Coordinates of N, CA, C and O and ligand atoms in Angstrom, one line a residue:
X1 N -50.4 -86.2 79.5 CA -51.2 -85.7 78.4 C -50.3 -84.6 77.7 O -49.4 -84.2 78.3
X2 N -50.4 -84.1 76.6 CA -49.6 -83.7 75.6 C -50.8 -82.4 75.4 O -51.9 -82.4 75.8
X3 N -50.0 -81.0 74.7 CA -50.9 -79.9 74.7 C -51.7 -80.3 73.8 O -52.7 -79.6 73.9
X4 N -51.8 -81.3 72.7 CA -53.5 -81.2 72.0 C -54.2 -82.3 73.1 O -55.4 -82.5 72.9
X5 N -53.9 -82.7 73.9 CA -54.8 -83.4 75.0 C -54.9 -85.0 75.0 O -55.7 -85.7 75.6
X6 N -53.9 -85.3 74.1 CA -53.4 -86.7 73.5 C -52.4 -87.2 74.5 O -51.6 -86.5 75.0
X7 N -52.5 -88.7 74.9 CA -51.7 -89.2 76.0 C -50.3 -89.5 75.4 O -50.1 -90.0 74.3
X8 N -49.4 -89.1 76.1 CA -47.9 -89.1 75.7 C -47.5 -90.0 74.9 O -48.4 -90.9 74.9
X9 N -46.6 -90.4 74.0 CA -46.3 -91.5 73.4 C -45.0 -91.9 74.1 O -44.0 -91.5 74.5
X10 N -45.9 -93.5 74.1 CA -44.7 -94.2 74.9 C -43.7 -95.5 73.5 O -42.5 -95.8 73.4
X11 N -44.9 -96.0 72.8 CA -44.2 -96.9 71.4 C -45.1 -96.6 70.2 O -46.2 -97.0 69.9
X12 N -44.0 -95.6 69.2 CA -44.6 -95.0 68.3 C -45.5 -95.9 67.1 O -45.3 -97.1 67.0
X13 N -46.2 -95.4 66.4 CA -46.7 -96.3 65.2 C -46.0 -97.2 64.4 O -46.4 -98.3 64.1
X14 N -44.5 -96.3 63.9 CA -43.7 -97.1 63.4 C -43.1 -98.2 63.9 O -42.8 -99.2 63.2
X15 N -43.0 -98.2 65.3 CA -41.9 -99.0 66.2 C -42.9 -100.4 66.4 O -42.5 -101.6 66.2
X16 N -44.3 -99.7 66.9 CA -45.5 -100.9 67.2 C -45.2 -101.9 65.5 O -45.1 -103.1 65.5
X17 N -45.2 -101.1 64.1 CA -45.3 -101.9 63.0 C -44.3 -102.9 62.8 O -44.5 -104.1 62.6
X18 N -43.2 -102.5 62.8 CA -41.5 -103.3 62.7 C -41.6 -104.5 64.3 O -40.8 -105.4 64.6
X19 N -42.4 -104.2 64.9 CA -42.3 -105.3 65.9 C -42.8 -106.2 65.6 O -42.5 -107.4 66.0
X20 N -44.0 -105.8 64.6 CA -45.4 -106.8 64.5 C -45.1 -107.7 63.4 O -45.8 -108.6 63.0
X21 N -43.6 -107.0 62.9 CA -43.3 -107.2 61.3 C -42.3 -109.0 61.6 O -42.1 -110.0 60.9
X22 N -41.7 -108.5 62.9 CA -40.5 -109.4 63.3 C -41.4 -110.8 64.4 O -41.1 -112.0 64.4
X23 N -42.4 -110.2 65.2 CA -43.1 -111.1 65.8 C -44.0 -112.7 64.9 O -44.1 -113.9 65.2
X24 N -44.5 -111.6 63.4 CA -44.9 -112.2 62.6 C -44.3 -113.3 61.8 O -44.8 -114.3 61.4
X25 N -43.0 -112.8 61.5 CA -41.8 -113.7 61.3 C -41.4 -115.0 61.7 O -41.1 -116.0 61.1
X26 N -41.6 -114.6 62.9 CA -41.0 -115.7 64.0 C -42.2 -116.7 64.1 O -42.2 -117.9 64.2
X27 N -42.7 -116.1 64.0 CA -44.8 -117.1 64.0 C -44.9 -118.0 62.9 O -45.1 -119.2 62.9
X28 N -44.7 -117.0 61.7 CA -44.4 -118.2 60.8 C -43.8 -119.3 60.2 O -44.3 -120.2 59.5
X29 N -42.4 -118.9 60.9 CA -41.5 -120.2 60.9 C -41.5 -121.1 62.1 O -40.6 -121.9 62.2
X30 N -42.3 -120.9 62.9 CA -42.5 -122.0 64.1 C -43.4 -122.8 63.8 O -43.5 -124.0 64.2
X31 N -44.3 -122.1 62.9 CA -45.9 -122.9 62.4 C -46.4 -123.4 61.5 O -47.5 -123.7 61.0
X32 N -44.5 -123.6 61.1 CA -44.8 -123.8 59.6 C -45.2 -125.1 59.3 O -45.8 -125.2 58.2
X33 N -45.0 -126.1 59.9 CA -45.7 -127.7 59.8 C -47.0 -127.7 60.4 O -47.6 -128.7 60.8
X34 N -47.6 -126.5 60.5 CA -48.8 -126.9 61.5 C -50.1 -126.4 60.9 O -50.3 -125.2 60.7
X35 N -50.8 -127.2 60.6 CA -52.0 -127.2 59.2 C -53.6 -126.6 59.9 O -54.6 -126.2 59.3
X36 N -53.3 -126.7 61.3 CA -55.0 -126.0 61.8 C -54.8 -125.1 62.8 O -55.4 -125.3 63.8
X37 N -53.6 -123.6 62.6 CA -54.0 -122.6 63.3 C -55.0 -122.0 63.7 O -55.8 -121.7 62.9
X38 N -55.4 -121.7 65.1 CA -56.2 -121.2 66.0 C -55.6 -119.7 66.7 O -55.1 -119.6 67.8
X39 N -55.9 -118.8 65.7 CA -56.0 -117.1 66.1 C -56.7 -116.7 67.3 O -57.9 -116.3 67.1
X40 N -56.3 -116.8 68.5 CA -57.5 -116.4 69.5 C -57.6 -115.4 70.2 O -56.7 -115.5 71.1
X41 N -58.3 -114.3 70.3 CA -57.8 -112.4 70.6 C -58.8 -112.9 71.6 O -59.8 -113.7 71.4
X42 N -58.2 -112.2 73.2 CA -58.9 -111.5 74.0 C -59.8 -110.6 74.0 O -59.1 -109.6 74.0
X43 N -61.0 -110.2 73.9 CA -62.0 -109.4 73.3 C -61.6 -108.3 74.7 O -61.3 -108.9 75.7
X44 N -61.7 -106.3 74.7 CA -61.6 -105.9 73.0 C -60.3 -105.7 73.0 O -59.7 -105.6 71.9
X45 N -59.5 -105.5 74.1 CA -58.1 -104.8 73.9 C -57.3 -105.5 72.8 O -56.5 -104.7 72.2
X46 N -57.3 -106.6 72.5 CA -56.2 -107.8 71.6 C -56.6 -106.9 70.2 O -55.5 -106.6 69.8
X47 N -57.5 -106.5 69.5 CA -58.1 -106.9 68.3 C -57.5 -105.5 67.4 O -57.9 -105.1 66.3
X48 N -56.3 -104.7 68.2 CA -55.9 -103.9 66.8 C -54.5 -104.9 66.6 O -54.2 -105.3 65.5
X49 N -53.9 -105.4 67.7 CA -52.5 -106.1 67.7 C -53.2 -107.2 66.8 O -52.7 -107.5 65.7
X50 N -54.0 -107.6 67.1 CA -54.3 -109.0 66.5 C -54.7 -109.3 64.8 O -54.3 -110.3 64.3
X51 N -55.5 -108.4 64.2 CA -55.9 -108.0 63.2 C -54.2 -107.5 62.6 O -53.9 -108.2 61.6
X52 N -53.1 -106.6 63.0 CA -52.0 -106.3 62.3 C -51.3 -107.4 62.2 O -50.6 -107.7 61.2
X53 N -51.3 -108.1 63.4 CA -50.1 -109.4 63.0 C -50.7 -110.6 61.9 O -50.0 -111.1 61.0
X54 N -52.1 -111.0 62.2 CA -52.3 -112.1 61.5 C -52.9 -111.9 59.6 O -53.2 -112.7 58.7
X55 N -52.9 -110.3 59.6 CA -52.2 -110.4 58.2 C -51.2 -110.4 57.4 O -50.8 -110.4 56.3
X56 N -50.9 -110.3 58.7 CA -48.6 -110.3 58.0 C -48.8 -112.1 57.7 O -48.4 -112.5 56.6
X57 N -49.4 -113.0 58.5 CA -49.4 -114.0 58.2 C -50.0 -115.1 56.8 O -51.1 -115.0 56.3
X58 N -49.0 -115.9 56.3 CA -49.9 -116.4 54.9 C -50.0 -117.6 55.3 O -49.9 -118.3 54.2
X59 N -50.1 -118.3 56.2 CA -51.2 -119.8 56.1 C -52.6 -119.7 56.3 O -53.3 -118.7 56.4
X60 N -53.0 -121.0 56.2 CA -54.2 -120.3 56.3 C -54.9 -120.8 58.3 O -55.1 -121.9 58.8
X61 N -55.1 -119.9 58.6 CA -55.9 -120.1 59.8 C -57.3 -119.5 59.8 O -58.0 -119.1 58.9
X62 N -57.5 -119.6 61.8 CA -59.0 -118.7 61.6 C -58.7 -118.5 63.0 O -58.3 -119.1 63.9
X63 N -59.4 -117.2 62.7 CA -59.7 -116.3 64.1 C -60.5 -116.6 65.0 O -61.3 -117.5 64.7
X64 N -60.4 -116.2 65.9 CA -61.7 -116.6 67.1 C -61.7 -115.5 68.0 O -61.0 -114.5 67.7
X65 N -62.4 -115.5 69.0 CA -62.4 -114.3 69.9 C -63.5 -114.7 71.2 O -64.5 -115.4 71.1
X66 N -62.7 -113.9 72.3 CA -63.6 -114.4 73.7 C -63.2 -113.3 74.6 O -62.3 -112.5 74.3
X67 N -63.8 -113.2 75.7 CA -63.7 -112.3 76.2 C -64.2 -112.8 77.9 O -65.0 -113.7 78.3
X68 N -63.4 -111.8 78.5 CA -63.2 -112.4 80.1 C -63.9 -111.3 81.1 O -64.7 -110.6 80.5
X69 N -63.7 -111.1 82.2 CA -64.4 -110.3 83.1 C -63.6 -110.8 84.3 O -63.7 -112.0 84.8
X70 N -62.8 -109.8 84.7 CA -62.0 -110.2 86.0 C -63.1 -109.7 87.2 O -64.0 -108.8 87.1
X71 N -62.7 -110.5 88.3 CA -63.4 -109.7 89.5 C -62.1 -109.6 90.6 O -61.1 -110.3 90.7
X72 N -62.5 -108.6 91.4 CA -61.2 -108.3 92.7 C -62.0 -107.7 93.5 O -61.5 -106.8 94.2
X73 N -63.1 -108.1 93.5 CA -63.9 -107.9 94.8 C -63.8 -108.8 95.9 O -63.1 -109.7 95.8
X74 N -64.7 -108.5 97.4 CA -63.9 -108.8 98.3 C -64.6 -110.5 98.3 O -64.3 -111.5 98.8
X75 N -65.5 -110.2 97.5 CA -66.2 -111.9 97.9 C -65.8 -112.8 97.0 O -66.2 -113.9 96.9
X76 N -64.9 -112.2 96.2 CA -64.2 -113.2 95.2 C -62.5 -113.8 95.5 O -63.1 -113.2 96.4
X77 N -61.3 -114.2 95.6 CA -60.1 -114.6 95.0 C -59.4 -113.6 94.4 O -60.0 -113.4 93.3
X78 N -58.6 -113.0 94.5 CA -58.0 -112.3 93.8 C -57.4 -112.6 92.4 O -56.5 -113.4 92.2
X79 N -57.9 -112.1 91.5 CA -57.5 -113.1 90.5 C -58.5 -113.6 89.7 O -58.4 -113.4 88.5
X80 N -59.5 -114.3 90.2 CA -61.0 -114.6 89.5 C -61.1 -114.2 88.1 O -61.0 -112.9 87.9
X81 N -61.1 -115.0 87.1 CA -61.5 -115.0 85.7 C -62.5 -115.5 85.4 O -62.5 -116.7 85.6
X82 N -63.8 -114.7 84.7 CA -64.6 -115.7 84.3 C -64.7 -115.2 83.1 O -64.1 -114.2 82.8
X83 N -65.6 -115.7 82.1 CA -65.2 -115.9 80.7 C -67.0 -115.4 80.2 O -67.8 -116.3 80.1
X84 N -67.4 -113.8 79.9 CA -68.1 -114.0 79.1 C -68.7 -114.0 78.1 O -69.9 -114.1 77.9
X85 N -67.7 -114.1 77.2 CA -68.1 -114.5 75.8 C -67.4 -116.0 75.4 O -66.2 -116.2 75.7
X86 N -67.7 -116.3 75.1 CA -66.9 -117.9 75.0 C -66.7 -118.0 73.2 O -67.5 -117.4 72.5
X87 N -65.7 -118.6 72.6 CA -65.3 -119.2 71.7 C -65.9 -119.7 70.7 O -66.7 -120.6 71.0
X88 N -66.0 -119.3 69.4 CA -67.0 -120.3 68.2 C -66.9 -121.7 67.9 O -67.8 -122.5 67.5
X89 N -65.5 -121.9 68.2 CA -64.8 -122.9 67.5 C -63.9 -123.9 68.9 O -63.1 -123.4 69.8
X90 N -64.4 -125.2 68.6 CA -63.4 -126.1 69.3 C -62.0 -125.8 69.2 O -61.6 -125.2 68.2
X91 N -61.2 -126.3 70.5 CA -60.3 -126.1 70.7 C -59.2 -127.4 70.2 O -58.1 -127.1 69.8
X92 N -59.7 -129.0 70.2 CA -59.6 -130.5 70.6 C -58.8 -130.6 69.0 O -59.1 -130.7 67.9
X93 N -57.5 -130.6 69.7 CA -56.7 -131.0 68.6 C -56.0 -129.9 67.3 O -55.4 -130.3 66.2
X94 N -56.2 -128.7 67.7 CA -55.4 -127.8 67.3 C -54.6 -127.2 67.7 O -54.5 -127.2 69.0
X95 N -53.9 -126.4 67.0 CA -52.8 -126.0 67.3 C -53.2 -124.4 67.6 O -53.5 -123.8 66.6
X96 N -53.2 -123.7 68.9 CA -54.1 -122.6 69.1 C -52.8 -121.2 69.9 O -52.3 -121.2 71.0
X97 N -52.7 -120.3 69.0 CA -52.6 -119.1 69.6 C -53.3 -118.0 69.9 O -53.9 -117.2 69.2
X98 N -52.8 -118.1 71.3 CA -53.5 -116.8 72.0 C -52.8 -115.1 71.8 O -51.6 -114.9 72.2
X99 N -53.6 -114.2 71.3 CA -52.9 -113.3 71.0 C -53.7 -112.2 72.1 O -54.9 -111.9 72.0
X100 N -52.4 -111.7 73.2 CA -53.5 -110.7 73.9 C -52.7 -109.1 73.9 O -52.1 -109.0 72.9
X101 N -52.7 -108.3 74.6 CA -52.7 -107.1 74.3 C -51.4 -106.9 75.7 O -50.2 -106.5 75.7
X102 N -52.1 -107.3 76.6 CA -51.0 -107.1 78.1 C -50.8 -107.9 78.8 O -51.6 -108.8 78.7
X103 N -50.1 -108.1 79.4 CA -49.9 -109.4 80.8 C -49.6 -108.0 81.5 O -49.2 -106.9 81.0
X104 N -50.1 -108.3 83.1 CA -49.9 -107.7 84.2 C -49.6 -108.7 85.4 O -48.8 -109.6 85.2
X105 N -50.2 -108.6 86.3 CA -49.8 -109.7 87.3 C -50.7 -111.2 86.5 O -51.1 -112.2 87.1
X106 N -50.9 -111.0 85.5 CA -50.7 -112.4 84.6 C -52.1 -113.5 85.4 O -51.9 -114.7 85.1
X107 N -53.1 -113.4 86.1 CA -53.8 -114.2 86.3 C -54.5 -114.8 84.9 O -54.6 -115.9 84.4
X108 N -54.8 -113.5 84.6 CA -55.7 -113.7 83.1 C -55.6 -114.6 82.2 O -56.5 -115.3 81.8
X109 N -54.3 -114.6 81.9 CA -53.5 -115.4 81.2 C -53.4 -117.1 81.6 O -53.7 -118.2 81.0
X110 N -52.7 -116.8 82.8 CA -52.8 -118.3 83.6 C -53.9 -119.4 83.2 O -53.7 -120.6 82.7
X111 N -55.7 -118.3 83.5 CA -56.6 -119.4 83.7 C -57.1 -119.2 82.4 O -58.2 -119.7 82.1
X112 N -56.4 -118.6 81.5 CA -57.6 -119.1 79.9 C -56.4 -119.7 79.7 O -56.9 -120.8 79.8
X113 N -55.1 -119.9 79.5 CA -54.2 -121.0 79.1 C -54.4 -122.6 79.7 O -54.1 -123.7 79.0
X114 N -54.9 -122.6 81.0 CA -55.2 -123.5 81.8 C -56.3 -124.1 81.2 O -56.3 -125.3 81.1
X115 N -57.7 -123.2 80.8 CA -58.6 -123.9 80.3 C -58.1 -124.0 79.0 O -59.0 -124.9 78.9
X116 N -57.6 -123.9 77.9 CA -57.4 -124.1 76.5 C -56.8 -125.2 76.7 O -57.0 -125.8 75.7
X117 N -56.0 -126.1 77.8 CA -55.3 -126.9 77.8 C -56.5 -127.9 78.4 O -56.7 -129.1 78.0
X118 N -57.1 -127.4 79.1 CA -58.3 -128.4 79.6 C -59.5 -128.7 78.3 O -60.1 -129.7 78.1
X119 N -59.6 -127.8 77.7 CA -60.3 -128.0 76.2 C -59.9 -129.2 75.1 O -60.7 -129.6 74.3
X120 N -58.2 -129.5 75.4 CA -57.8 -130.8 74.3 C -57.3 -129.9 73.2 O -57.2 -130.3 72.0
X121 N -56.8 -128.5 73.5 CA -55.8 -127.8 72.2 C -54.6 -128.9 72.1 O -54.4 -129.4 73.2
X122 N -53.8 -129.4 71.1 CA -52.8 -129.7 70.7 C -51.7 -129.4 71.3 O -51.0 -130.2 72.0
X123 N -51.4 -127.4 71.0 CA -50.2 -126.9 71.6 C -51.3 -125.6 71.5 O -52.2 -125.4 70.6
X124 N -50.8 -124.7 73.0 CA -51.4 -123.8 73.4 C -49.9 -122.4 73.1 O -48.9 -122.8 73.7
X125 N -49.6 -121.3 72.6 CA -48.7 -120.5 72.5 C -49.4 -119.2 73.1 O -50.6 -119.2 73.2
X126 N -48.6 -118.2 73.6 CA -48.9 -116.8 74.4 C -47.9 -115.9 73.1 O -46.8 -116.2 72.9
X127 N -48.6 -114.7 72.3 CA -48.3 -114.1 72.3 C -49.2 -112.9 72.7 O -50.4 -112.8 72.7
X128 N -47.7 -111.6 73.1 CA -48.1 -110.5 74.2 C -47.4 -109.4 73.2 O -46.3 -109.4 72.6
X129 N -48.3 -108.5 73.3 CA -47.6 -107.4 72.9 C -46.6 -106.4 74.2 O -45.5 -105.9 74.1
X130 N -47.5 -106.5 75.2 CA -46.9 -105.8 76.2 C -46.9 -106.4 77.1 O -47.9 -106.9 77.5
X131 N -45.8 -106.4 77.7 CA -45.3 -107.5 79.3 C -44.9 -106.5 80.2 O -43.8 -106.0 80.2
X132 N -46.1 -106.1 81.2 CA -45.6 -105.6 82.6 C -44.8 -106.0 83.5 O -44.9 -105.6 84.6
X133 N -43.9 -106.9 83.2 CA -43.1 -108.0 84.0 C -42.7 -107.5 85.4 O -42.1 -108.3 86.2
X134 N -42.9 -106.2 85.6 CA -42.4 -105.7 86.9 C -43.8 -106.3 87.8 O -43.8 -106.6 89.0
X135 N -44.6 -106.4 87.1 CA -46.3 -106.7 88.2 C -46.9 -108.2 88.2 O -48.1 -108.5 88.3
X136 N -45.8 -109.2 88.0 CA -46.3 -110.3 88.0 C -46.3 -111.1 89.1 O -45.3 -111.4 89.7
X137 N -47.7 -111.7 89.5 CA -47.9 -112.2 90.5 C -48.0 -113.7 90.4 O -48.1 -114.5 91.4
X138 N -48.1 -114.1 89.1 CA -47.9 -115.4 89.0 C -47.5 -115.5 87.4 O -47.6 -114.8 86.4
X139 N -46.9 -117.1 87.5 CA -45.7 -117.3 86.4 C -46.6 -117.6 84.7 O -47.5 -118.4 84.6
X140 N -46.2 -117.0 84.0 CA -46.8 -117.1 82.2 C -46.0 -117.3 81.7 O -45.0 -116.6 81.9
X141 N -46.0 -118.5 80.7 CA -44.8 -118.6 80.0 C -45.3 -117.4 78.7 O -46.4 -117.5 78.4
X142 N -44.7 -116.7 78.2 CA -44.9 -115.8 76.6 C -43.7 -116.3 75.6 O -42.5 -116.4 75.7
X143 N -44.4 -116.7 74.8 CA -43.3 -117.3 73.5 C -43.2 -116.3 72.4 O -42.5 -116.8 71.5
X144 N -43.7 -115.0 72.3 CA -43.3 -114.4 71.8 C -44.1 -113.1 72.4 O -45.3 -113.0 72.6
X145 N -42.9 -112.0 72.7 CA -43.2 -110.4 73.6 C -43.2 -109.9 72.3 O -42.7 -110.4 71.2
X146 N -43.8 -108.5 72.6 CA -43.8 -107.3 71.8 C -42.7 -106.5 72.3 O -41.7 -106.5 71.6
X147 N -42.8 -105.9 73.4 CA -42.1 -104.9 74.4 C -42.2 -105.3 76.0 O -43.2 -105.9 76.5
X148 N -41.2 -104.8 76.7 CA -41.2 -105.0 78.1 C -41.7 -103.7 78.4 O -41.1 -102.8 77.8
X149 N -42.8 -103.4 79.3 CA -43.3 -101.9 79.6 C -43.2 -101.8 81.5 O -43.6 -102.7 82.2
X150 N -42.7 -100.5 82.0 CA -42.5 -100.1 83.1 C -43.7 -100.3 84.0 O -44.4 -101.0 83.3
X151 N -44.1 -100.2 84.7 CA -45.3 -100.4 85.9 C -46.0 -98.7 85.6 O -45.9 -97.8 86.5
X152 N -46.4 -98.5 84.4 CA -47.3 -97.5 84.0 C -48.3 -98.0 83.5 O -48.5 -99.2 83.3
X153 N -49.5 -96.7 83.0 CA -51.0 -97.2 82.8 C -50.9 -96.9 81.6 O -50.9 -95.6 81.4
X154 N -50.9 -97.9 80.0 CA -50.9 -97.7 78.9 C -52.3 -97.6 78.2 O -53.3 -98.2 78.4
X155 N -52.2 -96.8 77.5 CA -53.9 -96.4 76.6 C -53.2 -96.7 75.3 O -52.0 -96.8 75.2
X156 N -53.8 -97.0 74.5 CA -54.2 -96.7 72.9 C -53.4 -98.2 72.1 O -52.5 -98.8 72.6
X157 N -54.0 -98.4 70.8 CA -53.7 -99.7 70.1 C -54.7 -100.6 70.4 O -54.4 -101.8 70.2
X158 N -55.8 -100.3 71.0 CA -57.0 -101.3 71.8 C -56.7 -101.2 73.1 O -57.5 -101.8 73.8
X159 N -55.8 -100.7 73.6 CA -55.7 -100.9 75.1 C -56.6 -99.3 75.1 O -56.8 -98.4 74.3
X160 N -57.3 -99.7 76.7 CA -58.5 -98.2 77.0 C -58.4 -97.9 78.0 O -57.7 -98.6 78.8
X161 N -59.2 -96.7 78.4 CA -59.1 -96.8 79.9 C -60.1 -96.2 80.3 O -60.1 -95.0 80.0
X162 N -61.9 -96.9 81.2 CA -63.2 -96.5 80.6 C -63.6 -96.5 79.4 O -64.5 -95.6 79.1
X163 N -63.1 -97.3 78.2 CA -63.6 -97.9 77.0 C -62.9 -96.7 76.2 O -63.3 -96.7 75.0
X164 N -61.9 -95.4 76.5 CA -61.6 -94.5 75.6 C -60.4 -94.8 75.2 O -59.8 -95.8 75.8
X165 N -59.8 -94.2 74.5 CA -58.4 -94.5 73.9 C -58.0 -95.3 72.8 O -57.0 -95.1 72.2
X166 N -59.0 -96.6 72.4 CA -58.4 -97.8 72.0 C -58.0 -97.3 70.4 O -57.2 -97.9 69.8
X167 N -58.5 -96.2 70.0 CA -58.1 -95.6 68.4 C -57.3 -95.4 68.2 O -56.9 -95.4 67.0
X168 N -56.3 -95.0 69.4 CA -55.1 -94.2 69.0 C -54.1 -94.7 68.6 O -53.6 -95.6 69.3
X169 N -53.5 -94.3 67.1 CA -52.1 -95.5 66.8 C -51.3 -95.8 67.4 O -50.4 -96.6 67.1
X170 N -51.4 -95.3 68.5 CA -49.7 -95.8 68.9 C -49.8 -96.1 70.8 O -50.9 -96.0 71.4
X171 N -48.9 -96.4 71.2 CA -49.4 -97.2 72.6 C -48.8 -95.4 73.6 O -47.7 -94.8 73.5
X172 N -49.9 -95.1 74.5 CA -49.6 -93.9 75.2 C -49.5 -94.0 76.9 O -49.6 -95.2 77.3
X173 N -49.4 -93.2 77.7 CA -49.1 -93.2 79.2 C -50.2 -92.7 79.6 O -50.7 -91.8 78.8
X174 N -50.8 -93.0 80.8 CA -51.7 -92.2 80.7 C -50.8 -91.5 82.6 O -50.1 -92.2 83.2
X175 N -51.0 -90.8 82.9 CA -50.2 -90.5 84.3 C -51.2 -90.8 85.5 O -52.5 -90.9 85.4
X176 N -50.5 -91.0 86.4 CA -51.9 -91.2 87.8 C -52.9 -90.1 87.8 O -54.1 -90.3 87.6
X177 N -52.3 -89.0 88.0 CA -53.3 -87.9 87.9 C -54.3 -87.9 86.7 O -55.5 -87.9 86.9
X178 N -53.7 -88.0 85.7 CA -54.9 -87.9 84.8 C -55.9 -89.2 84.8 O -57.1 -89.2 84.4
X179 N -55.3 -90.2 85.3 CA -56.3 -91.5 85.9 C -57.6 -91.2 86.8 O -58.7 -91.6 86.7
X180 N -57.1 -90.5 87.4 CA -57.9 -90.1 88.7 C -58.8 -89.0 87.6 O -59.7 -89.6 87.2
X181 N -58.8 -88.4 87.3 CA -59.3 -87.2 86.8 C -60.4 -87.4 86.2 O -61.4 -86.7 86.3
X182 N -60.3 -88.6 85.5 CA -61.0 -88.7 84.5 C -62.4 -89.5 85.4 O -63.4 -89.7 84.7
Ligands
LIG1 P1 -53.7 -109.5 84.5 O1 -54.7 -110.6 84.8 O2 -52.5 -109.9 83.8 O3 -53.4 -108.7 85.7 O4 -54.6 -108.5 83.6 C1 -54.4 -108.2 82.3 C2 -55.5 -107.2 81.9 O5 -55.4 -106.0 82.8 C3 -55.2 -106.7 80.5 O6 -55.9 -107.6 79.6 C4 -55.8 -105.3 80.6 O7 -57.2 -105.4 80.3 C5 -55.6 -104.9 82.0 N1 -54.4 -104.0 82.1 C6 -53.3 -104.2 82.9 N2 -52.4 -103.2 82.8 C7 -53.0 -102.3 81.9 C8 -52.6 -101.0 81.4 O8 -51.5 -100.5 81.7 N3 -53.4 -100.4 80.6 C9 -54.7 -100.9 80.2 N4 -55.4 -100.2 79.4 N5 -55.1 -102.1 80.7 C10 -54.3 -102.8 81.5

């Protein structure tokens, strides 16, 4: 935490925009033959990254949004994803990107790519803004990273921590201690 009480800056406003600027780039010219994009944000952490990139974008797509609920309790699988908010829009035959906020040890990712594929998407793509790649417990392909981040606890840009932080422009640390603290 920083003396006004603000979590350290780990990737500034500017740095998060010129990422979003060059990620968006690359999106566009991969997609460029492809006539029925599928925007799909992980509900809530995805939806500041998600909302900045897909107006850099000029085809036309559409958004969607869904939202998961991990468990790591003892009567569950480590790993357990279940899904509760589900999707507006069929998946069967488009071309669908997932836009999420973090990969960690990557389950998350795994079983909503697994089911998007079991849905009849076309082609399924991962973009990440942030790759914990030091904490991965199982394999994700990402076709397009934001940043590689250290095995720290990041707050702000929609990422939270007990539903606080997600306002803050720019991506911060939060330290163990102050984890605990709070
Ligand atoms: P995974 O299934 O890859 O382990 O979990 C990914 C989810 O864990 C992310 O969507 C996010 O909700 C949460 N997560 C993992 N690391 C962090 C972090 O450093 N900060 C925050 N705020 N959430 C995290």
């Amino acid at each position: 935490m920083t003396e006004n009480g603000k979590p350290r800056e780990l990737i500034s406003t500017e740095t998060l925009q010129r990422r979003i600027d060059e990620l968006a780039a690359e999106i566009e010219r991969d997609y460029a033959d492809s006539k029925d994009l599928l925007c799909v944000g992980v509900l809530k952490g995805s939806v500041f990254f998600l909302a900045d990139l897909v107006q850099r974008l000029s085809r036309p797509l559409v958004v969607d949004f869904f939202q998961t609920s991990s468990y790591r309790g003892e009567t569950t699988s480590p790993g357990e994803v279940r899904i509760r908010r589900d999707l507006d829009h069929s998946l069967a035959g488009r071309d669908v990107l997932l836009i999420e906020d973090i990969v960690d040890t990557g389950y998350t990712m795994r079983t909503i790519m697994a089911l998007m594929g079991f849905r009849g998407a076309r082609s399924v793509r991962l973009c990440v803004l942030l790759d914990k790649a030091c904490k991965r417990e199982t394999a994700v392909q990402i076709n397009y990273r934001g940043f590689e981040v250290d095995d720290v606890f990041v707050v702000g840009y929609g990422l939270d921590y007990n539903d606080r932080y997600r306002n803050l422009p720019y991506v911060g640390v939060l330290d163990e201690a102050e984890v605990e603290e709070e």
